mmCIF file with all atom_site columns, C-alpha atoms in Angstrom:
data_model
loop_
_atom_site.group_PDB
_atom_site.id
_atom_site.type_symbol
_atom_site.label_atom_id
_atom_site.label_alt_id
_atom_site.label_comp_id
_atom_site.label_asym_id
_atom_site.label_entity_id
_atom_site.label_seq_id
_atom_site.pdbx_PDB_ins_code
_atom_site.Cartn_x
_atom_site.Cartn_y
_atom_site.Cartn_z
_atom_site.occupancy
_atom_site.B_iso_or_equiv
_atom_site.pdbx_formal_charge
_atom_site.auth_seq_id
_atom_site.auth_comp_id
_atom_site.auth_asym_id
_atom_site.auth_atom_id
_atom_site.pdbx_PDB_model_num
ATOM 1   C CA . UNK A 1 1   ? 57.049  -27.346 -13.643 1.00 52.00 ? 1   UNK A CA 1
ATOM 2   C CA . UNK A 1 2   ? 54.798  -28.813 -10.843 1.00 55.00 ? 2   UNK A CA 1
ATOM 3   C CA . UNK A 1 3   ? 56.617  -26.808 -8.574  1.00 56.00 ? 3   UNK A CA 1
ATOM 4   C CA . UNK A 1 4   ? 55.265  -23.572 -10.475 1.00 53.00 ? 4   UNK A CA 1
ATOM 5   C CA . UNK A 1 5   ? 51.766  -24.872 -11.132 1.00 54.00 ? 5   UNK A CA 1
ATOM 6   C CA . UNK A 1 6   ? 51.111  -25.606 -7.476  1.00 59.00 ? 6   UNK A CA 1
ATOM 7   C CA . UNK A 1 7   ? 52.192  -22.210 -6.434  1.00 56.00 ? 7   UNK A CA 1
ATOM 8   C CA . UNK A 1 8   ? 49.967  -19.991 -8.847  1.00 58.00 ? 8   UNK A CA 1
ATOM 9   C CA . UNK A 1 9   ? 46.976  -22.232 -7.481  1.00 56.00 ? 9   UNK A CA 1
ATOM 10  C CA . UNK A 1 10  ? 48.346  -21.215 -4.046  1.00 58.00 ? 10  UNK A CA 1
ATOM 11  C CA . UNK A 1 11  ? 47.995  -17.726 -5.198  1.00 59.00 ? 11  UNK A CA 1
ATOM 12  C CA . UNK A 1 12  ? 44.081  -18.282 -6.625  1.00 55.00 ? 12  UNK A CA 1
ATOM 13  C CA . UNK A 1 13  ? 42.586  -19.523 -4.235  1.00 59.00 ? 13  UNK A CA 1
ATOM 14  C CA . UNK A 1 14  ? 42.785  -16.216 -2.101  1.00 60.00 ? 14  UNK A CA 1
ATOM 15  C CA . UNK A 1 15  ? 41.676  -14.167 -5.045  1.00 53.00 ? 15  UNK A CA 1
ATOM 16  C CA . UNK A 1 16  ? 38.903  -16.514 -5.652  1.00 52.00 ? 16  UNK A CA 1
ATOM 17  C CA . UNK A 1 17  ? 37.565  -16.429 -2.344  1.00 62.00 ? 17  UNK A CA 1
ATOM 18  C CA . UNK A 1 18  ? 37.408  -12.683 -2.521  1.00 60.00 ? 18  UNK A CA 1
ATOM 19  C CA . UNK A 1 19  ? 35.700  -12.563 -6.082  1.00 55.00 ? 19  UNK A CA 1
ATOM 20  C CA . UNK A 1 20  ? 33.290  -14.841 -5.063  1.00 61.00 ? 20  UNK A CA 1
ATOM 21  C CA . UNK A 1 21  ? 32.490  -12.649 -1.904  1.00 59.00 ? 21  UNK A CA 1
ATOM 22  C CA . UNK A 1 22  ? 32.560  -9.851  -3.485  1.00 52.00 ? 22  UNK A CA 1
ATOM 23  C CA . UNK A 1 23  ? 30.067  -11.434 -5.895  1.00 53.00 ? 23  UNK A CA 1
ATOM 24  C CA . UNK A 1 24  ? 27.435  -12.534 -3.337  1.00 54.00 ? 24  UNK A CA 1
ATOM 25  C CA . UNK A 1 25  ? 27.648  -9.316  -1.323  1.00 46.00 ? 25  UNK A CA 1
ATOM 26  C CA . UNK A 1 26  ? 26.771  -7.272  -4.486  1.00 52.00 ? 26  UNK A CA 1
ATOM 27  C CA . UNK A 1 27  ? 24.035  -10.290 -4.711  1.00 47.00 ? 27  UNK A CA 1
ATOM 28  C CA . UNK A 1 28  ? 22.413  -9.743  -1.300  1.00 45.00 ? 28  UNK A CA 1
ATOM 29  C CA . UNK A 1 29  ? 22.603  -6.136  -1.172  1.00 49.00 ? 29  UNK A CA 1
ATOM 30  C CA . UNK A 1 30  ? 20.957  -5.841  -4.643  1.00 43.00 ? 30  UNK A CA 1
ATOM 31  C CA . UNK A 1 31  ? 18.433  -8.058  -3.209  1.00 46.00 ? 31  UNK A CA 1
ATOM 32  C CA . UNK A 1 32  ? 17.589  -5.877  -0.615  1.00 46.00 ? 32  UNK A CA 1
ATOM 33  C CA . UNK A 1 33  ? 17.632  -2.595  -2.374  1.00 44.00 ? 33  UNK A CA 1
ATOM 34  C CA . UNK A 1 34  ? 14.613  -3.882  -5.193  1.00 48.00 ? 34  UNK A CA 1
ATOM 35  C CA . UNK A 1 35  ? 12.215  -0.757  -3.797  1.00 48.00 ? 35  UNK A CA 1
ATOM 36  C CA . UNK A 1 36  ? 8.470   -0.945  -4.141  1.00 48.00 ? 36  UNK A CA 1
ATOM 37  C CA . UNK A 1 37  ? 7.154   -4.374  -5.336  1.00 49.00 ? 37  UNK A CA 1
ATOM 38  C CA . UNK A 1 38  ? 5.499   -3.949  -8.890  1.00 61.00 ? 38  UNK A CA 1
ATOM 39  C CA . UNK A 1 39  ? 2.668   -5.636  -8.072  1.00 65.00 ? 39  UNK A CA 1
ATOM 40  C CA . UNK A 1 40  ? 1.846   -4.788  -4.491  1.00 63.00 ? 40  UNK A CA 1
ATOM 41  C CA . UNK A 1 41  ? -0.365  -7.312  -2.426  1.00 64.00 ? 41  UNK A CA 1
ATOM 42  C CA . UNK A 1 42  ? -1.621  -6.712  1.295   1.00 56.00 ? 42  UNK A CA 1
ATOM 43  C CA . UNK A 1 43  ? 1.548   -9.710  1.906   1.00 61.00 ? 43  UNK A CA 1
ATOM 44  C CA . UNK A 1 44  ? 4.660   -7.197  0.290   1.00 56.00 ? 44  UNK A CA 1
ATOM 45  C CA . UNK A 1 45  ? 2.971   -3.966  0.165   1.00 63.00 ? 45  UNK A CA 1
ATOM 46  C CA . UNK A 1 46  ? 5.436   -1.255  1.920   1.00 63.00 ? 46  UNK A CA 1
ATOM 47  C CA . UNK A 1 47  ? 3.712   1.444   2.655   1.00 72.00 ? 47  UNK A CA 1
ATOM 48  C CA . UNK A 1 48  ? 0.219   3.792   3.297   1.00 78.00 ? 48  UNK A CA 1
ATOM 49  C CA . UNK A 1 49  ? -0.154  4.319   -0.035  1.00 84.00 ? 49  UNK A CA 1
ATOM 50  C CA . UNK A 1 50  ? -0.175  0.954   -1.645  1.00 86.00 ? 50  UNK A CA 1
ATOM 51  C CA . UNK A 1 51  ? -2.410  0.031   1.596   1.00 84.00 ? 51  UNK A CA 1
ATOM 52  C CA . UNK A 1 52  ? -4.901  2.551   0.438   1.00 89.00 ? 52  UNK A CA 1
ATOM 53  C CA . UNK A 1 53  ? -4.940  2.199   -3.451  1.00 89.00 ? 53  UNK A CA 1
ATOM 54  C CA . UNK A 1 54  ? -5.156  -2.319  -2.156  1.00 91.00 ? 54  UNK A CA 1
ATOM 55  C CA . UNK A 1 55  ? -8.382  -0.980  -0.334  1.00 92.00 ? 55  UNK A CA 1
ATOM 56  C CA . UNK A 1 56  ? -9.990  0.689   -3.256  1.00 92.00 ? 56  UNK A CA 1
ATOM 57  C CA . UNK A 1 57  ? -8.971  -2.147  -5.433  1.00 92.00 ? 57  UNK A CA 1
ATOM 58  C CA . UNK A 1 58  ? -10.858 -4.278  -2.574  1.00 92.00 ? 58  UNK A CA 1
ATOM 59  C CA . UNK A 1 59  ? -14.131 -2.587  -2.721  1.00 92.00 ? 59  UNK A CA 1
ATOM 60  C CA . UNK A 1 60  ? -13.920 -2.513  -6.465  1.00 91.00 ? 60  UNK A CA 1
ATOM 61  C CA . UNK A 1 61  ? -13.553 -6.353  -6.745  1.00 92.00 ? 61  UNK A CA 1
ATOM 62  C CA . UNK A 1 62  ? -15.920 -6.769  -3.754  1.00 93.00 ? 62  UNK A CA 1
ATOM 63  C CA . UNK A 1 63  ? -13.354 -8.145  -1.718  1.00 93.00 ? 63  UNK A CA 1
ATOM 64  C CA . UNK A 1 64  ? -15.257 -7.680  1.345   1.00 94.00 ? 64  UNK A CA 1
ATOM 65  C CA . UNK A 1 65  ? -13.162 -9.980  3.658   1.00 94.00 ? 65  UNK A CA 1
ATOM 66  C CA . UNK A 1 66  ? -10.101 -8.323  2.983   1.00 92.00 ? 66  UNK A CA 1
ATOM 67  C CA . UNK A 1 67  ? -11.868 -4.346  2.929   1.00 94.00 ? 67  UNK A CA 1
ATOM 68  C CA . UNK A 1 68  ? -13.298 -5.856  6.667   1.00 94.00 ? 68  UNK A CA 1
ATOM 69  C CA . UNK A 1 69  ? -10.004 -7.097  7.766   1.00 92.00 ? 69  UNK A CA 1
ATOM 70  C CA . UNK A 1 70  ? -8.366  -3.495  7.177   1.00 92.00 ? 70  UNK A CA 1
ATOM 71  C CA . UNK A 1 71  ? -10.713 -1.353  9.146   1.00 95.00 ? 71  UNK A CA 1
ATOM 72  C CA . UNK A 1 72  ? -9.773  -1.107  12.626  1.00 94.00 ? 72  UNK A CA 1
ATOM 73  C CA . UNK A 1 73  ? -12.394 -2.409  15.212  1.00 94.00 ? 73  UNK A CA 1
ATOM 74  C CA . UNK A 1 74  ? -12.815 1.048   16.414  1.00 95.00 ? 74  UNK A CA 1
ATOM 75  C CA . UNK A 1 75  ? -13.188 3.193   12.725  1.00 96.00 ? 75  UNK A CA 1
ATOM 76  C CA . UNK A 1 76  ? -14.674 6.257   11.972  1.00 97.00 ? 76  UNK A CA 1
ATOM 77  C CA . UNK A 1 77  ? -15.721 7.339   8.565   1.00 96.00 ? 77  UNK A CA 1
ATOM 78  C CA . UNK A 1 78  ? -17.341 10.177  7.291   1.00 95.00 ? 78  UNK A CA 1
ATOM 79  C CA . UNK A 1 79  ? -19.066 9.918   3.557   1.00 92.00 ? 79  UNK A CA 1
ATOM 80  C CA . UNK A 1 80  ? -19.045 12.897  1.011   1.00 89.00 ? 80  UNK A CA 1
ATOM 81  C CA . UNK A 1 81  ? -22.481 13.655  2.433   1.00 90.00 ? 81  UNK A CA 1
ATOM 82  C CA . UNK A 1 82  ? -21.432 14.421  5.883   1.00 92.00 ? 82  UNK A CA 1
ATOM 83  C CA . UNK A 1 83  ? -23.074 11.308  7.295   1.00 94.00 ? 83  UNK A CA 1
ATOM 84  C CA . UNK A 1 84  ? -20.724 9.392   9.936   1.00 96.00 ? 84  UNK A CA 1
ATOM 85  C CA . UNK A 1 85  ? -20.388 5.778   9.842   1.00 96.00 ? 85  UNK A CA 1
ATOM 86  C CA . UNK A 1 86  ? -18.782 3.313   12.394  1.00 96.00 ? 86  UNK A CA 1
ATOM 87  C CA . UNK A 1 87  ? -17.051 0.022   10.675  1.00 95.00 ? 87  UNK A CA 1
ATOM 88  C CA . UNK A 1 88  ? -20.454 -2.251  10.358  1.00 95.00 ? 88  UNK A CA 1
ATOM 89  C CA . UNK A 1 89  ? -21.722 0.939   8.411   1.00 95.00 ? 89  UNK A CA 1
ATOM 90  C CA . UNK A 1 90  ? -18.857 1.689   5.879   1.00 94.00 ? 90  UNK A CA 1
ATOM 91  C CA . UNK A 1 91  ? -18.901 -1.917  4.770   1.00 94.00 ? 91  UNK A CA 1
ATOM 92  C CA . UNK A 1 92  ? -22.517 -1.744  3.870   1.00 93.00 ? 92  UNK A CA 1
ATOM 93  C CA . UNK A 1 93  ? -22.321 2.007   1.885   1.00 92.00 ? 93  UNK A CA 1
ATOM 94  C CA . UNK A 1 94  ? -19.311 0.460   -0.056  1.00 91.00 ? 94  UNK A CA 1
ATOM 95  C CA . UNK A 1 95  ? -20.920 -2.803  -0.525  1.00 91.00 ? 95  UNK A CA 1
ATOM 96  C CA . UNK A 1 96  ? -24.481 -0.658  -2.193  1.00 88.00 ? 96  UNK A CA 1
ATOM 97  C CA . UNK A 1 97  ? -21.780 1.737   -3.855  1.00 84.00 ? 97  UNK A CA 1
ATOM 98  C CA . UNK A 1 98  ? -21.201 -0.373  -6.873  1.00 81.00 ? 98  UNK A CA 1
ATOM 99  C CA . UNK A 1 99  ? -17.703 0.490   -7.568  1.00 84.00 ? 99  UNK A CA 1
ATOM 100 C CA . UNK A 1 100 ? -16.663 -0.104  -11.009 1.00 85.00 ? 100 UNK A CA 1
ATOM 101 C CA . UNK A 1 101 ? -13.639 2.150   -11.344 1.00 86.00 ? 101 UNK A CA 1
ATOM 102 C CA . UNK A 1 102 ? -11.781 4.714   -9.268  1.00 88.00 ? 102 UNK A CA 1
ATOM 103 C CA . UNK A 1 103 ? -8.377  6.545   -9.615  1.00 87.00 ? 103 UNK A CA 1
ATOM 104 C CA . UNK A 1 104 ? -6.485  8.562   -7.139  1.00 89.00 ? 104 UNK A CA 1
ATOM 105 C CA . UNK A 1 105 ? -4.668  11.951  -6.985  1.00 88.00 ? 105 UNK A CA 1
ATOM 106 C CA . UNK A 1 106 ? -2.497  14.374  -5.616  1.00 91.00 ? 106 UNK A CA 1
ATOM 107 C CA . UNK A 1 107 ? -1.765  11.887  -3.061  1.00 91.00 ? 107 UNK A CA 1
ATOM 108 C CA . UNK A 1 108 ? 0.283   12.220  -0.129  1.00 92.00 ? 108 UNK A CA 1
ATOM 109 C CA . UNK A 1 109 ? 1.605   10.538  2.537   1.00 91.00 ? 109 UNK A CA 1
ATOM 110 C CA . UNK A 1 110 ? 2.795   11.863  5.748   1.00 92.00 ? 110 UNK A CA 1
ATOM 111 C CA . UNK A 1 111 ? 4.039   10.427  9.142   1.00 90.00 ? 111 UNK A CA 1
ATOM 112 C CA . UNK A 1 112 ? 1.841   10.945  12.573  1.00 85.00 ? 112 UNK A CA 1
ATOM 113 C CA . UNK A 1 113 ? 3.592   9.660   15.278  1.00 85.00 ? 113 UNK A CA 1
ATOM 114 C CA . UNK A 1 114 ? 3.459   5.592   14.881  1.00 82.00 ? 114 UNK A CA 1
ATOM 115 C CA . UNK A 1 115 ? 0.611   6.128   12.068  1.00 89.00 ? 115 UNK A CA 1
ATOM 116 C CA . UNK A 1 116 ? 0.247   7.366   8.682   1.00 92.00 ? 116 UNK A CA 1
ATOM 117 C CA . UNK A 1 117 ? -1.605  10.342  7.636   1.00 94.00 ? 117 UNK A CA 1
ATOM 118 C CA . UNK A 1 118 ? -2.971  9.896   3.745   1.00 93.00 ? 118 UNK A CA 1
ATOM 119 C CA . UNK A 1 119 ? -4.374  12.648  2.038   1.00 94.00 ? 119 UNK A CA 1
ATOM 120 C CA . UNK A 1 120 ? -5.885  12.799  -2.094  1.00 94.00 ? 120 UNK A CA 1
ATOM 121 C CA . UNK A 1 121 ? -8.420  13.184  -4.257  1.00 93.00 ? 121 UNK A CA 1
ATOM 122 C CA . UNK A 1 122 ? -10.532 10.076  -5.712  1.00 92.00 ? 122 UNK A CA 1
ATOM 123 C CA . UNK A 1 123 ? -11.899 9.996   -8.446  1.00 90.00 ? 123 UNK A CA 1
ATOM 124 C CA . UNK A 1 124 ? -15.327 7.793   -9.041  1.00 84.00 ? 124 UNK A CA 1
ATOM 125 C CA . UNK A 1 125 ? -17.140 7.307   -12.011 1.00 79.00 ? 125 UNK A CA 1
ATOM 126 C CA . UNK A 1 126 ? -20.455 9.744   -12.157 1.00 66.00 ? 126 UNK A CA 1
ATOM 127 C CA . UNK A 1 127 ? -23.699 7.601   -11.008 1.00 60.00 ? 127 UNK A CA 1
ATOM 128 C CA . UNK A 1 128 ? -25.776 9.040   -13.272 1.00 47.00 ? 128 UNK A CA 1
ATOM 129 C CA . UNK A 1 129 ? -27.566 11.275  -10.608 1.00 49.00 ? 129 UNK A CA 1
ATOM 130 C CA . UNK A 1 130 ? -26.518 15.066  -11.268 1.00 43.00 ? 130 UNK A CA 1
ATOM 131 C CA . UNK A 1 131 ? -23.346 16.437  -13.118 1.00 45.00 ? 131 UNK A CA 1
ATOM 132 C CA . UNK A 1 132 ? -19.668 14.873  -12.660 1.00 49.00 ? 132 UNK A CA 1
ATOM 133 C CA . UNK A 1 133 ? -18.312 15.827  -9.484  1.00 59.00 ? 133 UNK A CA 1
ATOM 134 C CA . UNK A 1 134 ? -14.758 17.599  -9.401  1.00 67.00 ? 134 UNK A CA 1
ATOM 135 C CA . UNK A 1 135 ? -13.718 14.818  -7.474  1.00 87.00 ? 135 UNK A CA 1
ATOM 136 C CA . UNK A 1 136 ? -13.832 13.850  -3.466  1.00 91.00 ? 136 UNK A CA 1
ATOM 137 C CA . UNK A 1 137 ? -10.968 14.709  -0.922  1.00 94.00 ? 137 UNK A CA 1
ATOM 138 C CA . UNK A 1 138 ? -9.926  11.791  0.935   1.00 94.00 ? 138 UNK A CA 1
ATOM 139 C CA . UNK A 1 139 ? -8.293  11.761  4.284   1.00 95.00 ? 139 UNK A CA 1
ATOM 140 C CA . UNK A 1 140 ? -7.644  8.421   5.939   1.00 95.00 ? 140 UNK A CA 1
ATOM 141 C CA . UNK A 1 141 ? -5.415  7.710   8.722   1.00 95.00 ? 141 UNK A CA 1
ATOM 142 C CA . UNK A 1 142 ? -3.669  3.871   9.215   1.00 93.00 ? 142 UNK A CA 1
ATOM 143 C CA . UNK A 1 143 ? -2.007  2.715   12.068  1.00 91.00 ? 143 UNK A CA 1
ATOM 144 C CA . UNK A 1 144 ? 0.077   0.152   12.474  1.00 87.00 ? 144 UNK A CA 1
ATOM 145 C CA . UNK A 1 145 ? -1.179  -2.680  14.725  1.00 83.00 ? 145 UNK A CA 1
ATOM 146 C CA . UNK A 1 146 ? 1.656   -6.037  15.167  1.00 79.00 ? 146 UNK A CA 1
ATOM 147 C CA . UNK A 1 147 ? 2.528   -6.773  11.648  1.00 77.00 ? 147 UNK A CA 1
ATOM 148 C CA . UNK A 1 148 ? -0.106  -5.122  9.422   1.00 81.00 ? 148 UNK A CA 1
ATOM 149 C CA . UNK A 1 149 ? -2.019  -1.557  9.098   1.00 88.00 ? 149 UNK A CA 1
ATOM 150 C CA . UNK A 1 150 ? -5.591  -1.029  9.927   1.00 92.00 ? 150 UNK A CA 1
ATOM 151 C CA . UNK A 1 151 ? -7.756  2.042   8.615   1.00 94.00 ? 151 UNK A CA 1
ATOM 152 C CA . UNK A 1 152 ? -8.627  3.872   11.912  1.00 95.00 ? 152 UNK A CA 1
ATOM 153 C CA . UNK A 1 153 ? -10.693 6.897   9.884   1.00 95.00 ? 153 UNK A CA 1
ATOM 154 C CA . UNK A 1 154 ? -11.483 8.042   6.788   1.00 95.00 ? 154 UNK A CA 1
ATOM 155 C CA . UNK A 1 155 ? -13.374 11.160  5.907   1.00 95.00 ? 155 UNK A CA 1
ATOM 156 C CA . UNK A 1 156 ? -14.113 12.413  2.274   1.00 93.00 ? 156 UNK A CA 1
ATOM 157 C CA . UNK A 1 157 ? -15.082 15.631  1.285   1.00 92.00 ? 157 UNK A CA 1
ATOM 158 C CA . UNK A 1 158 ? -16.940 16.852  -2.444  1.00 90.00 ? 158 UNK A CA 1
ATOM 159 C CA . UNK A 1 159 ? -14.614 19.114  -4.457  1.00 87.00 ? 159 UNK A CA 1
ATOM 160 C CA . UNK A 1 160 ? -16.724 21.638  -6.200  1.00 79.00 ? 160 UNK A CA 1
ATOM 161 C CA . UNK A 1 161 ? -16.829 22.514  -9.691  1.00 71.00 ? 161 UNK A CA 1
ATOM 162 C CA . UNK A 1 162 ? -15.965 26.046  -10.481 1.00 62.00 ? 162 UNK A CA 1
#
């Protein structure tokens, strides 16, 4: 009888092994494959898209380190009025912008080379100055620079109401 019980154990221990590796590789790989994060910070976000809705969220909650840290040294944006600004300037329009809420649209992302192209409409609250607007066309451009993406441009154009 010890005979027989020391050669199924014999036999278990291979198959163990293998369960248990087959266990942890299904662990690891279902590690990796977990997609977009749910809640996306500038730390785990993955791509141009949750980079650009984190910026909006930044200049909503008047984040302005983290909206400064974003745009590239060199940016270029253009405001729904056709007036160009260089970085120093966009901080201080978004800063006197009082953004309270914003949603965005028809978004899009598409590949340039090393950056990324982003193109949709946002959508801010009416100011109280004239009728709702249609919404604004955004197109921004990010590039990535070491280990995190900076907003190069950004220009925004009015939709109009039909």
């Amino acid at each position: 009888m010890p005979r027989f019980a020391k050669a199924e154990n014999r036999r278990l221990i291979p198959l163990c092994s293998f369960v248990s590796f087959v266990v942890g590789l299904g662990l690891l790989i279902a590690g990796c494959a977990g997609g977009e994060p749910k809640h996306p910070t500038w730390n785990n976000s993955t791509g141009a898209e949750q980079h650009e809705r984190l910026l909006w969220k930044a200049i909503q909650d008047k984040d302005w380190v983290n909206v400064e840290r974003r745009l590239s040294p060199t940016f270029v944006g253009v405001n729904a009025d056709g007036r160009m600004f260089d970085r120093a300037g966009w901080l201080e329009l978004w800063k006197s912008a009082q953004v309270t809420e914003f949603s965005l649209g028809e978004l899009q992302v598409q590949p340039e080379g090393p950056d990324m192209k982003v193109t949709y409409i946002l959508h801010l609250p009416a100011s109280g100055k004239g009728p709702a607007t249609a919404g604004q066309r955004v197109v921004s451009v990010w590039q990535q620079l070491k280990t995190r993406w900076l907003l190069s441009s950004t220009s925004i154009t009015p939709i109009q109401n039909n």
